[in-house]
XYZ file of C-alpha atoms in Angstrom:
405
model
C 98.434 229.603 241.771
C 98.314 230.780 238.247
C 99.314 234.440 237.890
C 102.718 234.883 240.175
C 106.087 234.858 238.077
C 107.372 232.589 240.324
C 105.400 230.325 240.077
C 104.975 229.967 236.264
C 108.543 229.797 236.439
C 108.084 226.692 238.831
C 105.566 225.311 236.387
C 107.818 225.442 233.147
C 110.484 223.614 235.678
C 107.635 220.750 236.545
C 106.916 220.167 232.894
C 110.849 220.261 232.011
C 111.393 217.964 234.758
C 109.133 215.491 233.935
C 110.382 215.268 230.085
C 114.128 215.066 231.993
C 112.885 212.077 233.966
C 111.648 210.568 230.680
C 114.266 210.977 228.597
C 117.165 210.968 230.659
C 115.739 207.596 233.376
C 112.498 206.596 232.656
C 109.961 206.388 235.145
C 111.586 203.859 237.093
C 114.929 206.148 237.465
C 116.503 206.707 240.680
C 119.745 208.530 241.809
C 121.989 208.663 244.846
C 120.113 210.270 248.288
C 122.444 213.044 248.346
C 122.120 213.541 252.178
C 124.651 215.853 254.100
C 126.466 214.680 256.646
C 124.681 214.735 260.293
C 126.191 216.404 263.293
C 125.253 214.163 266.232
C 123.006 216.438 267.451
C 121.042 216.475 264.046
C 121.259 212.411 264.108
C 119.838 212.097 267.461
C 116.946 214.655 266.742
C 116.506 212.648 263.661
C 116.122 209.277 266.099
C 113.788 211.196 268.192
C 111.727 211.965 265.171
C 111.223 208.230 264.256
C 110.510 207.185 267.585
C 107.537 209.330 267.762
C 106.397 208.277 264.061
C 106.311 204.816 266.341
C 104.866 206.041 269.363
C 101.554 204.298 270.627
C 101.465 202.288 267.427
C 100.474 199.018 269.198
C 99.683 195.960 267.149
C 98.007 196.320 264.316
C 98.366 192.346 262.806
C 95.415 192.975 260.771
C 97.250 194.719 258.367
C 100.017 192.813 258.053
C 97.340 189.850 257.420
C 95.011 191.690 255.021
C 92.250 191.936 256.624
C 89.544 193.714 255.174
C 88.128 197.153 256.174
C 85.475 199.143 254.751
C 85.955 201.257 251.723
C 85.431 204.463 251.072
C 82.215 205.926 250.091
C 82.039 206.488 246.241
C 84.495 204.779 244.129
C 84.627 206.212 240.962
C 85.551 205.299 237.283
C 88.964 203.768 236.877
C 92.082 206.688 236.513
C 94.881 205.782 233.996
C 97.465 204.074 236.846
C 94.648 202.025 238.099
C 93.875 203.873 240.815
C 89.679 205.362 241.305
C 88.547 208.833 240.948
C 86.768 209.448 244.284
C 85.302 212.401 243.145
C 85.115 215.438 241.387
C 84.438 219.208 243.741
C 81.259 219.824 242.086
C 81.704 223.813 244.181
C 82.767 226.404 241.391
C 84.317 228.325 244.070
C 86.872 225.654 244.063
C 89.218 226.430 241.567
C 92.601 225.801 242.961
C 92.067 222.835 245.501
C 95.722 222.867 246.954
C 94.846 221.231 250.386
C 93.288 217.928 251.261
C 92.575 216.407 254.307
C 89.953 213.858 255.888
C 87.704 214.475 258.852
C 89.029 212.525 261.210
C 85.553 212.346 263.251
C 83.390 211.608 260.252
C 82.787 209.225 257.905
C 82.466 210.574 254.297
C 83.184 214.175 254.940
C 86.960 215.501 253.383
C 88.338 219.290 253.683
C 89.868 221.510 250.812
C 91.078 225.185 250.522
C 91.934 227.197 247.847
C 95.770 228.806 247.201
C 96.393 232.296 247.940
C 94.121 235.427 246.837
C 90.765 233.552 247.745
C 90.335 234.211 251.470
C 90.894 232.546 254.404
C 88.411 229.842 253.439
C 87.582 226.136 253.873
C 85.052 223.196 252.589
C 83.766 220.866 253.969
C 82.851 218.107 250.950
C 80.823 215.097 250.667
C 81.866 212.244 248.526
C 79.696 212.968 245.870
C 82.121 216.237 245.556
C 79.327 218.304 246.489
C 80.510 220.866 249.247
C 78.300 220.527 252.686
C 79.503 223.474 254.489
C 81.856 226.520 253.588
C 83.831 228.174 256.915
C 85.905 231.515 256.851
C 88.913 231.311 259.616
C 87.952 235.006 261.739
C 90.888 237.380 262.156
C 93.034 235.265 259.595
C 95.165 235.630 256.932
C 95.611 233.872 253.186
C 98.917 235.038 251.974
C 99.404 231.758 250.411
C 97.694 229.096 251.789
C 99.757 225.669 250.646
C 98.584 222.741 252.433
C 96.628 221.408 255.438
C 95.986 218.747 257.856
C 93.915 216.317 260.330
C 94.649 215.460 263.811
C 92.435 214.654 266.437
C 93.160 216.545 269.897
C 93.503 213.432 272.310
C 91.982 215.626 275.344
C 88.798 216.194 273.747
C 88.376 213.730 271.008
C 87.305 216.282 268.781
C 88.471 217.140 264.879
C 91.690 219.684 264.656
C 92.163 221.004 261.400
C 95.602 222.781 260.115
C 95.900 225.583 257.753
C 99.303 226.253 256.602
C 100.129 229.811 255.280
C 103.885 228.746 254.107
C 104.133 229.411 250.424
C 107.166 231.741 249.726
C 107.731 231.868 245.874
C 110.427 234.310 246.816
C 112.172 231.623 249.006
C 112.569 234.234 252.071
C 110.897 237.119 251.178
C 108.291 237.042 254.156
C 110.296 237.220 257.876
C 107.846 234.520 258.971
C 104.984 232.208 257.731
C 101.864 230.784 259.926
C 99.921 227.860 260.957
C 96.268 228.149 261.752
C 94.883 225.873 264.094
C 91.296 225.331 263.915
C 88.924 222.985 266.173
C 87.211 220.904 263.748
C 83.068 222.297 263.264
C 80.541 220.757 265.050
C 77.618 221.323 262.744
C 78.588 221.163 259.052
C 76.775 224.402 258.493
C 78.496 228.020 257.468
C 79.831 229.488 260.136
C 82.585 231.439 260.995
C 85.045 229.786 263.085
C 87.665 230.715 265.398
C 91.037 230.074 264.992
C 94.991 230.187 266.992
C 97.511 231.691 264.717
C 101.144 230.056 265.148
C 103.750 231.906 263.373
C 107.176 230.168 262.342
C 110.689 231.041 261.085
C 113.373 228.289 259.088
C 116.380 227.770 261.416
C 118.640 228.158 258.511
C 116.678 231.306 256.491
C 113.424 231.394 254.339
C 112.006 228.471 251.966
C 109.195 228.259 249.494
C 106.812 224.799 251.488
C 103.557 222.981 250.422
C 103.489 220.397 252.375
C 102.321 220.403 256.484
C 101.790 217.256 258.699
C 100.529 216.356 262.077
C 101.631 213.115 264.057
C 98.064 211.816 265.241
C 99.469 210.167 268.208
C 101.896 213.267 269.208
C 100.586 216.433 267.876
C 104.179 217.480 266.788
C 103.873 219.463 263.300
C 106.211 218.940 260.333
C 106.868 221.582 257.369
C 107.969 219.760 254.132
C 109.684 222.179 251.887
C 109.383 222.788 248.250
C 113.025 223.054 246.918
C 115.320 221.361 244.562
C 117.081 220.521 247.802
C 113.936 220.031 250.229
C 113.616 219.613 253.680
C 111.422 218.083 256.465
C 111.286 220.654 259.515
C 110.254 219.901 262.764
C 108.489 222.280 264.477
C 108.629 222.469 268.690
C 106.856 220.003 270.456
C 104.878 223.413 272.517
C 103.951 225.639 270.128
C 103.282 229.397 271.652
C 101.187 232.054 270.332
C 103.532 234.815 271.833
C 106.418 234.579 270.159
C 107.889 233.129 266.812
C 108.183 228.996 266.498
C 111.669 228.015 265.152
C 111.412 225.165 262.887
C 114.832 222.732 262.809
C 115.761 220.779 259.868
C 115.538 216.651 260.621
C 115.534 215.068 256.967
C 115.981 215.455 253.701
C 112.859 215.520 251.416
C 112.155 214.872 247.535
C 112.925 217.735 245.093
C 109.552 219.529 244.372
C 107.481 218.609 247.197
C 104.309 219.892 246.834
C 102.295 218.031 250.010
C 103.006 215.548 252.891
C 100.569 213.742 255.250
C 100.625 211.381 258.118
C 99.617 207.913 258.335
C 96.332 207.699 260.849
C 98.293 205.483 262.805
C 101.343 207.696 262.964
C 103.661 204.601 261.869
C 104.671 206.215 258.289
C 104.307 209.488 256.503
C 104.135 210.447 252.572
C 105.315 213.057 250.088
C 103.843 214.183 247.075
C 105.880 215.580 244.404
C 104.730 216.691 240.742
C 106.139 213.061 239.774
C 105.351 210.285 242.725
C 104.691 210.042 246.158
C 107.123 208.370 248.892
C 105.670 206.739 251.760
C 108.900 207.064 255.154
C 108.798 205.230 258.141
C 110.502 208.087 259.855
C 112.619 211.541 257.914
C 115.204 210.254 255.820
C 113.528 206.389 256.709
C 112.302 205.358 252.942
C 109.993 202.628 252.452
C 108.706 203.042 248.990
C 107.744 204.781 246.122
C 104.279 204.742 245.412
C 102.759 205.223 241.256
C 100.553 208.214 241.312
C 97.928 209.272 238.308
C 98.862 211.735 236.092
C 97.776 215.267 236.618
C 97.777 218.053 235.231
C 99.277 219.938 238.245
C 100.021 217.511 241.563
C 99.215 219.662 244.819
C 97.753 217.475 247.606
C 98.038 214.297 249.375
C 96.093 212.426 252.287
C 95.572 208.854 253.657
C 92.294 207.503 253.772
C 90.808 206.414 257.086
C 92.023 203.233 257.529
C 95.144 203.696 255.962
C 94.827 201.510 253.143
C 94.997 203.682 250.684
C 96.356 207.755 249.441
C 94.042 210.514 248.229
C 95.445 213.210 245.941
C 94.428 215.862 243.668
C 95.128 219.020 241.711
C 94.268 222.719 240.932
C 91.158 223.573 238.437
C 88.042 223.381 238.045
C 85.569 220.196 239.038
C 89.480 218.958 239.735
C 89.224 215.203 240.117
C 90.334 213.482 243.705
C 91.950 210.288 242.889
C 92.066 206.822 245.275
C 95.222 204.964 245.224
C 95.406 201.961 247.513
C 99.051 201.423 248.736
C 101.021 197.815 247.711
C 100.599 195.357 250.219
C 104.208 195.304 250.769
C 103.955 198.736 251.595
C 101.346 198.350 254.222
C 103.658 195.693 255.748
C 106.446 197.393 255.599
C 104.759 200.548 256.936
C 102.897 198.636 260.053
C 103.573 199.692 263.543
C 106.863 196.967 265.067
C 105.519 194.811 267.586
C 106.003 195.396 270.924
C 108.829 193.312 273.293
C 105.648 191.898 274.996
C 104.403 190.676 272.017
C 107.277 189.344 270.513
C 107.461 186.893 273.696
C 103.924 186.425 273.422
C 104.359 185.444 269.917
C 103.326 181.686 268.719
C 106.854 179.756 267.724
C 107.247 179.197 264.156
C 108.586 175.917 262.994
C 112.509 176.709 261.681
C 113.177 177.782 258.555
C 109.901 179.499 258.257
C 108.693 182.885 258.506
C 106.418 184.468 261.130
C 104.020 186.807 259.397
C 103.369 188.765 262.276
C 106.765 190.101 263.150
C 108.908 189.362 259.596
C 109.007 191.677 256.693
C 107.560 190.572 253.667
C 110.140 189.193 251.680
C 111.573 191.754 249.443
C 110.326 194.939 251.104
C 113.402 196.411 252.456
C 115.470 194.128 250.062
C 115.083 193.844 246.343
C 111.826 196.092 246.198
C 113.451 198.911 248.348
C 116.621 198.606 247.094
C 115.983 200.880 244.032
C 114.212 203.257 245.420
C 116.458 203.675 248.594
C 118.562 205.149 246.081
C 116.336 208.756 246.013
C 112.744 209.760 246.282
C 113.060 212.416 243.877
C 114.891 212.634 240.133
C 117.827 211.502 239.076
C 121.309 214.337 239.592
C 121.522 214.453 234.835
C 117.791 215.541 235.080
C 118.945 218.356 238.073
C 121.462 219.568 235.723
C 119.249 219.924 232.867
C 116.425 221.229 235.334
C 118.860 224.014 236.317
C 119.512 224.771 232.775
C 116.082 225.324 231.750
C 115.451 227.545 235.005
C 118.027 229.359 233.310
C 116.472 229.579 229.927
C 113.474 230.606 231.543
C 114.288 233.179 233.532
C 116.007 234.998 230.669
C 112.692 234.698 228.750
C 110.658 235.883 231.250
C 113.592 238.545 232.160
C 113.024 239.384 227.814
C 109.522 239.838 228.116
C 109.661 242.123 231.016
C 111.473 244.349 228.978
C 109.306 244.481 225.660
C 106.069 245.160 228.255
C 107.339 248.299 230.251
């Protein structure tokens, strides 16, 4: 959003954090994790975490072979990393696109929102960027819509969408944020639809988030926060209407989140920052760090149908949506373990050689990983100069305040 303080204040930091990167690392820079020490308590929440990201996985050997699946409708021209432009949102009433999400039910359809002060809105968009349906959420609120997410309700089969109200320039100045739950339309005509407020508190105090995910296989929600120091928060595995949701800290997260999404499989998530995105078998379980296209402003994130490949965009207007398809040693790295049964069910391999099925590719958690183990985020010289800017800018905007009253 373009006209808080706080958030032009985060903006100057983005820009000045990106010429720190540069300068101080290069792109390719990476710095120790940083983690805190776990209590066992937090470590075995954390395992419990990571066996859901695994849960129901299956086999899925097609991946790990290449096999092809169908693209997505309307590949564009070519962005600077290599990556596609999908689209652009032809709708003028999109202006700050800061969630993205695909229908999990149909082909060809994807979901946006706008950031705070535009109503609690939603579109539904074609992949020619043309939007096919506006909905308004009834009885809800847009404080400062962030993010969203896809799930699909395994009872029904139908579409659930999630509309997270969680920005907090102020880090803690609201006493709770929100979660709107909303069944995905049937009809992509304008309606408006009902929705189930859930309303949340940090365990440890109030913090500025972007980013919201949704384990396809469990349901379980996860807050990513938007910090220097970020966060992945679980939230409980019943959510309740009647009272306030505590969300508990499980992992660490890059600085300057800004979205997250799950794999449809459930076998891996992602965060977006303003620099990269970082695909995670499981909080604090790194895999890789994946090239994004440069944009002007980074807000959203989300996997593509089969997996295969990340969707992301930015704020403005006819803001582009960008295709990335994810390394192949990502997408083997990333596929679901196979089960005991299968293992034994497994052909033998002759000695010496490897067994593409249930073997890493070579270099995945090894030499590729090994730098970017290191840290998702920036390296600890471009914090330091980071926090010296923020600084510099408050006084200026501190300055200005004065010579305006």
């Amino acid at each position: 959003m373009l006209n808080k303080p706080g958030d032009v204040v985060m903006r100057v930091l983005a820009v000045a954090g990106v010429t720190a990167a540069v300068v101080l690392t290069g792109h390719g820079a990476s710095a120790g994790t940083g983690q805190e020490t776990r209590t066992a308590a937090g470590q075995e929440t954390r395992a419990a975490v990571g066996q859901e990201a695994r849960a129901g996985a299956g086999l899925r050997t097609a991946r790990d072979a290449g096999a092809g699946t169908a693209r997505d409708p309307g590949q564009g021209s070519p962005g600077d990393d290599g990556g596609r432009i999908l689209f652009r949102f032809k709708d003028e009433r999109i202006t700050e696109s800061s969630g993205l999400a695909v229908s999990p039910t149909r082909d060809g359809v994807y979901y946006t929102h706008n950031d705070s002060s535009a109503g609690p809105v939603f579109f539904a968009v074609g992949p020619d960027g043309r939007t096919r349906a506006t909905f308004t959420l009834r009885g809800a609120d847009s404080r400062d819509w962030e993010g969203m997410a896809a799930s699909t309700d395994p009872r029904t089969g139908r579409g659930v969408l999630w509309f997270a109200d969680i920005g907090d320039n102020f880090e803690g100045a609201w006493p709770d944020v929100s979660v709107y739950r909303v069944e995905e339309p049937a009809t992509l005509t304008d309606a408006v639809v009902p929705a189930v407020r859930y309303r949340f508190r940090y365990e440890d105090g109030g913090h500025n988030a972007e980013g919201i995910m949704v384990h396809p296989r469990t349901g379980r929600l996860l807050v990513v926060t938007k910090q220097f120091s970020g966060a992945v928060y679980q939230a409980p595995k019943r959510l309740r209407t009647d009272r306030v949701n505590v969300l508990r800290k499980v992992g660490s997260a890059p600085i300057m989140a800004t979205d997250a999404a799950y794999a449809p499989d459930g076998s891996s998530f992602v965060i977006r920052t303003y620099f990269s995105a970082t695909v995670y078998r499981a909080p604090d379980e790194q895999i890789a760090r994946v090239t994004m296209p440069d944009l002007e402003q980074a807000e959203s994130i989300a996997y593509t149908r089969d997996g295969r490949s990340l969707l992301t965009g930015t704020e403005g207007n006819r803001s582009p949506v960008h295709r990335v398809p994810l390394p192949a040693t990502v997408l083997a790295a990333a596929a679901p373990e196979p089960t005991p049964a299968a293992r034994r069910a497994a052909p033998a391999t002759t000695p010496g050689t490897a067994d593409p099925g249930t073997t890493p590719v070579a270099g995945t958690r090894d030499a590729d990983a090994a730098e970017d183990d290191a840290d998702a985020g920036v390296p600890a010289s471009a914090v330091l100069l980071w926090l010296a800017i923020a600084a510099g800018a408050t006084g200026v905007i501190t300055l200005i305040a004065r010579h305006t009253r």
